[in-house]
C-alpha positions as protocol buffer text, in pm:
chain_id: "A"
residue {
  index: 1
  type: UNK
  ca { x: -901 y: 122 z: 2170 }
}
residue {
  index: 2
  type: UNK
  ca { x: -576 y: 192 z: 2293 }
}
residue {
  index: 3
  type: UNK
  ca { x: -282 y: 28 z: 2149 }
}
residue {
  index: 4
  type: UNK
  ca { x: 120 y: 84 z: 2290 }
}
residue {
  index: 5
  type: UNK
  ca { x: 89 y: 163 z: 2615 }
}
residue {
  index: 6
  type: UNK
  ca { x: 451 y: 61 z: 2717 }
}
residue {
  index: 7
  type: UNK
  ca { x: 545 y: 334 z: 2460 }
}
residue {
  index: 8
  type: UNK
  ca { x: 685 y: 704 z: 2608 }
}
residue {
  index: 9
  type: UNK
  ca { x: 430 y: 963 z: 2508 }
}
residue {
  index: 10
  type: UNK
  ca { x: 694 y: 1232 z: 2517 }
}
residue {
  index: 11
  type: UNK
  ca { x: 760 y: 1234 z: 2129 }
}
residue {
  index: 12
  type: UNK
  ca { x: 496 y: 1363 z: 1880 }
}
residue {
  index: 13
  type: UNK
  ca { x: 209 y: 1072 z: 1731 }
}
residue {
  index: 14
  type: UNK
  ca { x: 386 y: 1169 z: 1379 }
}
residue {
  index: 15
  type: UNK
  ca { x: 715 y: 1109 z: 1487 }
}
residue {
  index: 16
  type: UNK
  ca { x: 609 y: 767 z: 1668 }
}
residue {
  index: 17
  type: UNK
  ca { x: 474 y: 686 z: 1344 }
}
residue {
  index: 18
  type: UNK
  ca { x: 772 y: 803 z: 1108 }
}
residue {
  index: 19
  type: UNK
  ca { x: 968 y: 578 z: 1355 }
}
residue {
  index: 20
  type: UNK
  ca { x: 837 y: 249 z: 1290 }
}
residue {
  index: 21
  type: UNK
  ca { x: 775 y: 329 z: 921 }
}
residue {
  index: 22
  type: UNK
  ca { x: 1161 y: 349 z: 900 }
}
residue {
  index: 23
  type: UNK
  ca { x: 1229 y: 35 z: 1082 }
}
residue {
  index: 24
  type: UNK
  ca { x: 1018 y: -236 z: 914 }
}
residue {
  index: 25
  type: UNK
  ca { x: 1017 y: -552 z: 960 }
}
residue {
  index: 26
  type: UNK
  ca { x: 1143 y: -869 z: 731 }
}
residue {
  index: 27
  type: UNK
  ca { x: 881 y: -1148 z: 669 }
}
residue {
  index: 28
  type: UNK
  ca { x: 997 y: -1464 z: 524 }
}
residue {
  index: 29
  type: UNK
  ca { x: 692 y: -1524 z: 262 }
}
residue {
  index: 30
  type: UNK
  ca { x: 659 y: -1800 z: 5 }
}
residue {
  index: 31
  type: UNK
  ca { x: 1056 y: -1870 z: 103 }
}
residue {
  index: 32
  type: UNK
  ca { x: 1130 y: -1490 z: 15 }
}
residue {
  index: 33
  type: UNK
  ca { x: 1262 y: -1180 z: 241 }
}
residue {
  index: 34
  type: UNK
  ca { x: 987 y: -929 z: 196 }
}
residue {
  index: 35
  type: UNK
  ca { x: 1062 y: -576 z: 383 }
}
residue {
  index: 36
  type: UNK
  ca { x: 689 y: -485 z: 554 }
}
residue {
  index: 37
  type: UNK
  ca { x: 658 y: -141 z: 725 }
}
residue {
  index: 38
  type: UNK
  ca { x: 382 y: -177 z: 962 }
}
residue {
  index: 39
  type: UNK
  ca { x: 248 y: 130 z: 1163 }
}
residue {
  index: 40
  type: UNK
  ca { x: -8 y: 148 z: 1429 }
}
residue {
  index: 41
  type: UNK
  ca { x: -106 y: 451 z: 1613 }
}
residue {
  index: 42
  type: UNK
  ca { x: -104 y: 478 z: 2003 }
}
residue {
  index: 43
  type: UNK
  ca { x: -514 y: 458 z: 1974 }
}
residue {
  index: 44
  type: UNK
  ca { x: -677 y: 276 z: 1716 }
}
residue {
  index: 45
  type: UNK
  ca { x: -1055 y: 317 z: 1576 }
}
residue {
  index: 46
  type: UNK
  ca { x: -1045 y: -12 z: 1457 }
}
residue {
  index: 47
  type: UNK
  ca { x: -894 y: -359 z: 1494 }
}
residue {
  index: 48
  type: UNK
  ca { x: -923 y: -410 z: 1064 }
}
residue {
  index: 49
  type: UNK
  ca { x: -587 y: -298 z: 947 }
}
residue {
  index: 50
  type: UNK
  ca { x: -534 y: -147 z: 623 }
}
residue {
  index: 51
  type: UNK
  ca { x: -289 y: -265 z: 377 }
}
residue {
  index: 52
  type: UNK
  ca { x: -107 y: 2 z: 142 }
}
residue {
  index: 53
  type: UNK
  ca { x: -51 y: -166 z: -186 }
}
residue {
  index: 54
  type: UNK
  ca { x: 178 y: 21 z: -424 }
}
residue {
  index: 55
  type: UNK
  ca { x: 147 y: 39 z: -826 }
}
residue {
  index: 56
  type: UNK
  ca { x: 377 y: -124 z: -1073 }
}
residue {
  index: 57
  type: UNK
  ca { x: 664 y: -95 z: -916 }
}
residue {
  index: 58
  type: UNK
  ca { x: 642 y: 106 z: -633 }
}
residue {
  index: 59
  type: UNK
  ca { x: 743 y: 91 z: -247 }
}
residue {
  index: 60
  type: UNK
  ca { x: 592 y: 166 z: 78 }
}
residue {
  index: 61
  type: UNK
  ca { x: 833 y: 499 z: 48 }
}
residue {
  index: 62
  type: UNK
  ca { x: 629 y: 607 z: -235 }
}
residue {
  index: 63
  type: UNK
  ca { x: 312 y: 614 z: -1 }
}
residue {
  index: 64
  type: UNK
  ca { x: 485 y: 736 z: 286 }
}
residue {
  index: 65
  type: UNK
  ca { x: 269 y: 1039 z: 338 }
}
residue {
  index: 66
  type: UNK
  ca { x: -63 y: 867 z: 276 }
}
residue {
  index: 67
  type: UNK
  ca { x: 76 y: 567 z: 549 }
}
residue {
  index: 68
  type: UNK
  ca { x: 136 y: 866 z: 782 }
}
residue {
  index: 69
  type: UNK
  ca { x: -176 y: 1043 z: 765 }
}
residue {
  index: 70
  type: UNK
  ca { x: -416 y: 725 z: 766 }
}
residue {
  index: 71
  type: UNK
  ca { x: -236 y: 602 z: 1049 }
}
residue {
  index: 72
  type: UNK
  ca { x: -247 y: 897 z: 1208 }
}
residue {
  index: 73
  type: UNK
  ca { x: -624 y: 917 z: 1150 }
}
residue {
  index: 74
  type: UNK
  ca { x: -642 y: 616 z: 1417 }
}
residue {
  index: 75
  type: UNK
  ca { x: -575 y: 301 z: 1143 }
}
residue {
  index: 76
  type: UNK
  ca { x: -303 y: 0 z: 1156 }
}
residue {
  index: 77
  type: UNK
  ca { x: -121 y: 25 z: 817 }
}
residue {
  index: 78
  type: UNK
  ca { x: 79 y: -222 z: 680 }
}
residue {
  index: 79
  type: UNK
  ca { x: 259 y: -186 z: 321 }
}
residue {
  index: 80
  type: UNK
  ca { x: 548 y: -438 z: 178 }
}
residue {
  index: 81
  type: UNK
  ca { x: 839 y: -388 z: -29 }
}
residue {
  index: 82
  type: UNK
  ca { x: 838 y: -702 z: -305 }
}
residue {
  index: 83
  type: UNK
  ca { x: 790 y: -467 z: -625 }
}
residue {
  index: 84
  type: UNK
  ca { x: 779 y: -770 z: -802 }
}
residue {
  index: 85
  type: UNK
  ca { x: 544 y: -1009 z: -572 }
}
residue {
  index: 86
  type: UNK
  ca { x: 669 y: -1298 z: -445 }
}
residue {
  index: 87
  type: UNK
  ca { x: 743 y: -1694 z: -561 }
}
residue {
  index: 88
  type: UNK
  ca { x: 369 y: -1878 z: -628 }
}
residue {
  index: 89
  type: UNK
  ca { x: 306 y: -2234 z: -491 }
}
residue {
  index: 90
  type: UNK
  ca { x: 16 y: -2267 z: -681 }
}
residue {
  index: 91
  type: UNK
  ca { x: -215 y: -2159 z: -922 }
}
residue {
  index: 92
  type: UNK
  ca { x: -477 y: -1945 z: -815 }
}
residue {
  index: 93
  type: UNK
  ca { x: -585 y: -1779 z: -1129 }
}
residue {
  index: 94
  type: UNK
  ca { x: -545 y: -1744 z: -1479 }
}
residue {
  index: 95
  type: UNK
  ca { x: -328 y: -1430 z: -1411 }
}
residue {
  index: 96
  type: UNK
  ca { x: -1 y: -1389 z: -1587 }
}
residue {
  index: 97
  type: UNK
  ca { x: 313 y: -1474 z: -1378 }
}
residue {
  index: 98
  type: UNK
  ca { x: 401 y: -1104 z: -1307 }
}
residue {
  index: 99
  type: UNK
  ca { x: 62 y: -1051 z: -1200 }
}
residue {
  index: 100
  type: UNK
  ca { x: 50 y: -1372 z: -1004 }
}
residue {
  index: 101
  type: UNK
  ca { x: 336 y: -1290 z: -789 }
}
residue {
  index: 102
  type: UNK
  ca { x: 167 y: -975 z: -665 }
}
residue {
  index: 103
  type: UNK
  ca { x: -137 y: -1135 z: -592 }
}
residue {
  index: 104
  type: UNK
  ca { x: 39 y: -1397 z: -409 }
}
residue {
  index: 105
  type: UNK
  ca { x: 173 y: -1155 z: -214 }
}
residue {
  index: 106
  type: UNK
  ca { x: -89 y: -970 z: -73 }
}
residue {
  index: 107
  type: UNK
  ca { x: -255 y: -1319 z: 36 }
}
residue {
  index: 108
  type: UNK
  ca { x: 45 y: -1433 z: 218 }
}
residue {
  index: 109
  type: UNK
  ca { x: 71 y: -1083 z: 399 }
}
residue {
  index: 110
  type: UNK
  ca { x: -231 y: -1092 z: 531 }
}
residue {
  index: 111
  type: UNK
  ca { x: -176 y: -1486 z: 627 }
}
residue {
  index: 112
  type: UNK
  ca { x: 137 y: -1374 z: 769 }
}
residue {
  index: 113
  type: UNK
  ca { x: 32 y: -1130 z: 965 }
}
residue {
  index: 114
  type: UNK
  ca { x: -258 y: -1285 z: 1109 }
}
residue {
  index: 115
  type: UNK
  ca { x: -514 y: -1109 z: 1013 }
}
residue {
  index: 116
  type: UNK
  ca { x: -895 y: -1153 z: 1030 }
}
residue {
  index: 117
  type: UNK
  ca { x: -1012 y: -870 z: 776 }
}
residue {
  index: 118
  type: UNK
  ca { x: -849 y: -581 z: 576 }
}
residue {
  index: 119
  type: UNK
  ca { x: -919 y: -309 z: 419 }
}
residue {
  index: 120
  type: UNK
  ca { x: -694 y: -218 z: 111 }
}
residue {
  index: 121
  type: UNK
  ca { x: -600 y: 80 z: -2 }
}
residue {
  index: 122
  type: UNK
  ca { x: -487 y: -58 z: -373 }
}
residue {
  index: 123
  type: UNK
  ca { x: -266 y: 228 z: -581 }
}
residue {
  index: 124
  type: UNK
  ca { x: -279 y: 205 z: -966 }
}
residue {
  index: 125
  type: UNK
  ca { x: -217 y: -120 z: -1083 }
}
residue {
  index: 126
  type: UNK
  ca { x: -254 y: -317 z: -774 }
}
residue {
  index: 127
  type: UNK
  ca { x: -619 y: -260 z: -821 }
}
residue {
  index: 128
  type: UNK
  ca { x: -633 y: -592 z: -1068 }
}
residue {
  index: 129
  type: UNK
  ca { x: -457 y: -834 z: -817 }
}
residue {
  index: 130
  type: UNK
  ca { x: -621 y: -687 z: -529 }
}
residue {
  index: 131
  type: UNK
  ca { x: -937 y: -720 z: -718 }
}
residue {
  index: 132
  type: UNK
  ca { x: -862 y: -1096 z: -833 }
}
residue {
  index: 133
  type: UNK
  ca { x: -725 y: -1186 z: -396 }
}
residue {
  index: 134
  type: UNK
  ca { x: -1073 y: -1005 z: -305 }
}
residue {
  index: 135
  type: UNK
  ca { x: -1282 y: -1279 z: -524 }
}
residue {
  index: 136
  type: UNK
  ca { x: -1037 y: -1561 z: -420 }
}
residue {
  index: 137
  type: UNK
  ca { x: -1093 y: -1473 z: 1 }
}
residue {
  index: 138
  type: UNK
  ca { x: -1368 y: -1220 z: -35 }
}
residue {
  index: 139
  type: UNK
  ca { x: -1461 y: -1277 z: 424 }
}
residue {
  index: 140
  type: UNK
  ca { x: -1086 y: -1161 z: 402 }
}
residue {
  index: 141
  type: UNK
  ca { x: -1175 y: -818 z: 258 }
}
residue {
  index: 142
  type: UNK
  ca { x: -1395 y: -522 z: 439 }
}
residue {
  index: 143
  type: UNK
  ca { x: -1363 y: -247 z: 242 }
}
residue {
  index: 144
  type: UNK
  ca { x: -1071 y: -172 z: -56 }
}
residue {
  index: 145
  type: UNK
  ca { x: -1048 y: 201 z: -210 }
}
residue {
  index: 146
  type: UNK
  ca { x: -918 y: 222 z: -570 }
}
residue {
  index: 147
  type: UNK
  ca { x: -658 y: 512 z: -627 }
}
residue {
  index: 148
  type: UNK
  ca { x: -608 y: 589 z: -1010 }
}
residue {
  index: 149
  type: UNK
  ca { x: -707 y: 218 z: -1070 }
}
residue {
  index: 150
  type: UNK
  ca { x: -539 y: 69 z: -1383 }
}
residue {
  index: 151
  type: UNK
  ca { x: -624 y: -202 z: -1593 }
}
residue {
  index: 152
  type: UNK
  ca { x: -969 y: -152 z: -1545 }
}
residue {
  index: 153
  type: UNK
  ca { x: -1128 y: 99 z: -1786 }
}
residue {
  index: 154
  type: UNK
  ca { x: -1046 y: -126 z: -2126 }
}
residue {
  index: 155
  type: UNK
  ca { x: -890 y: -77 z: -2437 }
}
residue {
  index: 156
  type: UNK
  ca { x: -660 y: 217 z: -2418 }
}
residue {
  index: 157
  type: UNK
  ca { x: -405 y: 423 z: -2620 }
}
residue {
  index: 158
  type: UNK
  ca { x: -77 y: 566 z: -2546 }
}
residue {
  index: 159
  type: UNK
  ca { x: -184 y: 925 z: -2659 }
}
residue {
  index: 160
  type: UNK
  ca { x: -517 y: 858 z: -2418 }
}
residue {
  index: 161
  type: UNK
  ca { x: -299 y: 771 z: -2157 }
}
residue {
  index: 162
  type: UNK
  ca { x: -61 y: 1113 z: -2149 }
}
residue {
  index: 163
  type: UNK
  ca { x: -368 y: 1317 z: -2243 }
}
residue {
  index: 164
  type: UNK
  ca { x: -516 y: 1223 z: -1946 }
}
residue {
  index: 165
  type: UNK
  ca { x: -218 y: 1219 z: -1735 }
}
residue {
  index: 166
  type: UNK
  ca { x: -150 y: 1577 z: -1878 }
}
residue {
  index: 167
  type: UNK
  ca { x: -515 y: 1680 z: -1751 }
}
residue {
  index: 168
  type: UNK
  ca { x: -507 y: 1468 z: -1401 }
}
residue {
  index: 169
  type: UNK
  ca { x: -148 y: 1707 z: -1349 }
}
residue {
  index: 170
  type: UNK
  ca { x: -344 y: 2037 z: -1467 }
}
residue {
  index: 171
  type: UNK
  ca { x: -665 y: 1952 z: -1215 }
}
residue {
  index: 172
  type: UNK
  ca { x: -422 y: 1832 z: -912 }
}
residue {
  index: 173
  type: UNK
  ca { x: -205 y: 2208 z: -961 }
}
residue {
  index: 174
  type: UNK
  ca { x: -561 y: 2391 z: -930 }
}
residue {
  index: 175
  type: UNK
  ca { x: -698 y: 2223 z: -645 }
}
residue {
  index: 176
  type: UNK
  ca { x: -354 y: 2226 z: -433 }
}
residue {
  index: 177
  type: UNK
  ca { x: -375 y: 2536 z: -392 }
}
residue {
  index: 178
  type: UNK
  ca { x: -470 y: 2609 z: 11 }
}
residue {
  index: 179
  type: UNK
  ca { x: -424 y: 2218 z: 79 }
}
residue {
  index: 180
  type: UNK
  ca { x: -202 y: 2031 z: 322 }
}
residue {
  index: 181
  type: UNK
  ca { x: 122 y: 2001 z: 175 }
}
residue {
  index: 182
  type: UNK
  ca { x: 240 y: 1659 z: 128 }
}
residue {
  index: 183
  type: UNK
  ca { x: 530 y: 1615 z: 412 }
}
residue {
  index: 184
  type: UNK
  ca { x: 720 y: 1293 z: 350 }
}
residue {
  index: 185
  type: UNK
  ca { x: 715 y: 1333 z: -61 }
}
residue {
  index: 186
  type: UNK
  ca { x: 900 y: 1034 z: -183 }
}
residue {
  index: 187
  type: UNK
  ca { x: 1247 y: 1127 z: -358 }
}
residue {
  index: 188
  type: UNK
  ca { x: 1289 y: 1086 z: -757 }
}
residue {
  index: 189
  type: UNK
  ca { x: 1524 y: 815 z: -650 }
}
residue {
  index: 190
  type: UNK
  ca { x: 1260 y: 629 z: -464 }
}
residue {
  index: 191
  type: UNK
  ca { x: 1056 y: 602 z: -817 }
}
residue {
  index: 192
  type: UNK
  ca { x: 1377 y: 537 z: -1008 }
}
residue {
  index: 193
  type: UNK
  ca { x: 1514 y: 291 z: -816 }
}
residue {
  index: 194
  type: UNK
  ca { x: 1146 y: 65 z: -803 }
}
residue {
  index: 195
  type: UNK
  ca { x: 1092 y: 100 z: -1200 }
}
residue {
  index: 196
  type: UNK
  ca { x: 1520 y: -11 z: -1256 }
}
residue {
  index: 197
  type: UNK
  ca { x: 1450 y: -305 z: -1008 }
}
């Protein structure tokens, strides 16, 4: 499928890419500005986009890279920047507010947006809203990958926690070695700035 045709193909597929990731759009959700990068390739391998949900906290500009490369491996992605969800109309689970607002969210995007299906690539602890929206409009979701899902493994310690952060760290420094470096690494700032909001 080809997608963008009006588009000059003078200027790399990455930098096409970069481009609209750095000029996203705003979307007027639940009565709320949300910032939503949304990136399509020139050729697309399938109409289903993919939405990039970020953890606690996070931006699109802490995925960056991973937007990049799946859109440049022929996938729509669309990500939004409401680190804290957006306002709920109703009640659509027994969710705590916080949790609500995210969920919320990711149902009005893909309303929104006007989409059919998704796939959802949930990050940390988007997992448990995207989870709860998947049972709520399951013909809404295709496929969703869990990355470092949190929330979901049960009772839990803080010393468990940094022990296996500490490991996860150890593992990721031996098998980066020979790998693709990560190209658009998001700035210290970038995390800063989302856990402070």
């Amino acid at each position: 499928m080809r997608t963008h045709e009006s588009f000059p193909t003078q200027e790399s597929e990455e930098d096409f890419l970069v481009k609209q990731f750095d000029n996203p759009d705003i979307l007027n959700l639940n009565g709320e500005d949300v910032e939503v990068v949304d990136v399509s390739p020139r050729w697309l391998k399938t109409e289903v986009a993919t939405l990039a949900i970020p953890g606690f906290s996070a931006t699109p500009g802490a995925l960056k890279d991973s937007i990049i490369r799946t859109a440049e491996a022929g996938r729509r992605v669309i990500s939004a920047h409401a680190p804290h969800g957006i306002e709920v109309k109703e009640e659509k689970s027994d969710l705590v507010e916080a949790e609500m607002r995210k969920l919320e969210l990711v149902l009005e995007l893909i309303k929104a947006k006007d989409l059919a299906k998704v796939n959802v690539i949930a990050n940390s602890e988007s997992s448990i809203y995207v989870t709860v929206a998947a049972l709520l409009a399951p013909e809404k979701f295709e496929n969703i990958v869990f990355v470092e899902p949190a929330g979901l493994i049960g009772e839990d310690t803080w010393f468990q926690l940094l022990k296996r952060t500490l490991e996860d760290m150890k593992e990721q420094g031996k098998q980066g070695v020979g790998k693709q470096q990560v190209k658009f690494q998001a700035s210290v700032l970038t995390g800063i700035t989302s856990v402070l909001s």
